[in-house]
Amino acid sequence: MKILIDEGKCVGAGTCVLAAADVFDQRDEDGIVVLLDADPPHTSLPQVRDAAARCPALAIEVVE
Ligand code: SF4
């Protein structure tokens, strides 16, 4: 699994962090997403998929 994020699209909603806190974080200064793990274990796939599906800005792409 590979995760791609588009910081330019991110609106700092934080939904991804709530869905998968091991993989996503947000910058303190502006709330923009920070990718903690671009290639997480497959056990994280459901949470990562959920994060991508719920991101209001469609800023997360999951490549399996
Ligand atoms: S859910 Fe989407 S818009 Fe919100 S912080 Fe994560 S990547 Fe950014």
CSV table of C-alpha atoms in Angstrom, one decimal, residues 18-55:
chain,number,residue,atom,x,y,z
A,18,LEU,CA,-9.5,10.7,13.6
A,19,ALA,CA,-9.7,7.8,11.2
A,20,ALA,CA,-6.1,6.7,11.3
A,21,ALA,CA,-3.9,8.4,13.9
A,22,ASP,CA,-0.9,6.2,13.2
A,23,VAL,CA,-0.7,7.3,9.6
A,24,PHE,CA,-1.9,10.9,9.6
A,25,ASP,CA,-1.2,14.0,11.7
A,26,GLN,CA,-1.7,17.7,11.2
A,27,ARG,CA,0.8,20.6,11.3
A,28,ASP,CA,0.4,22.6,14.5
A,29,GLU,CA,0.6,25.9,12.7
A,30,ASP,CA,-2.1,25.5,10.0
A,31,GLY,CA,-3.7,22.1,10.4
A,32,ILE,CA,-2.5,20.8,7.1
A,33,VAL,CA,-2.1,17.0,6.9
A,34,VAL,CA,1.2,15.4,7.7
A,35,LEU,CA,1.8,11.9,6.4
A,36,LEU,CA,3.5,9.9,9.3
A,37,ASP,CA,3.8,6.6,7.4
A,38,ALA,CA,3.6,6.5,3.6
A,39,ASP,CA,3.7,2.7,3.5
A,40,PRO,CA,1.9,1.4,6.5
A,41,PRO,CA,1.2,-2.2,7.3
A,42,HIS,CA,-1.7,-3.9,5.6
A,43,THR,CA,-3.5,-4.1,8.9
A,44,SER,CA,-4.0,-0.4,8.6
A,45,LEU,CA,-5.7,-0.6,5.3
A,46,PRO,CA,-9.3,-0.3,6.6
A,47,GLN,CA,-8.6,2.8,8.6
A,48,VAL,CA,-6.6,4.4,5.8
A,49,ARG,CA,-9.3,3.7,3.3
A,50,ASP,CA,-11.8,5.2,5.7
A,51,ALA,CA,-9.7,8.3,6.0
A,52,ALA,CA,-9.4,8.7,2.3
A,53,ALA,CA,-13.1,8.2,1.8
A,54,ARG,CA,-14.0,10.7,4.5
A,55,CYS,CA,-11.6,13.5,3.5
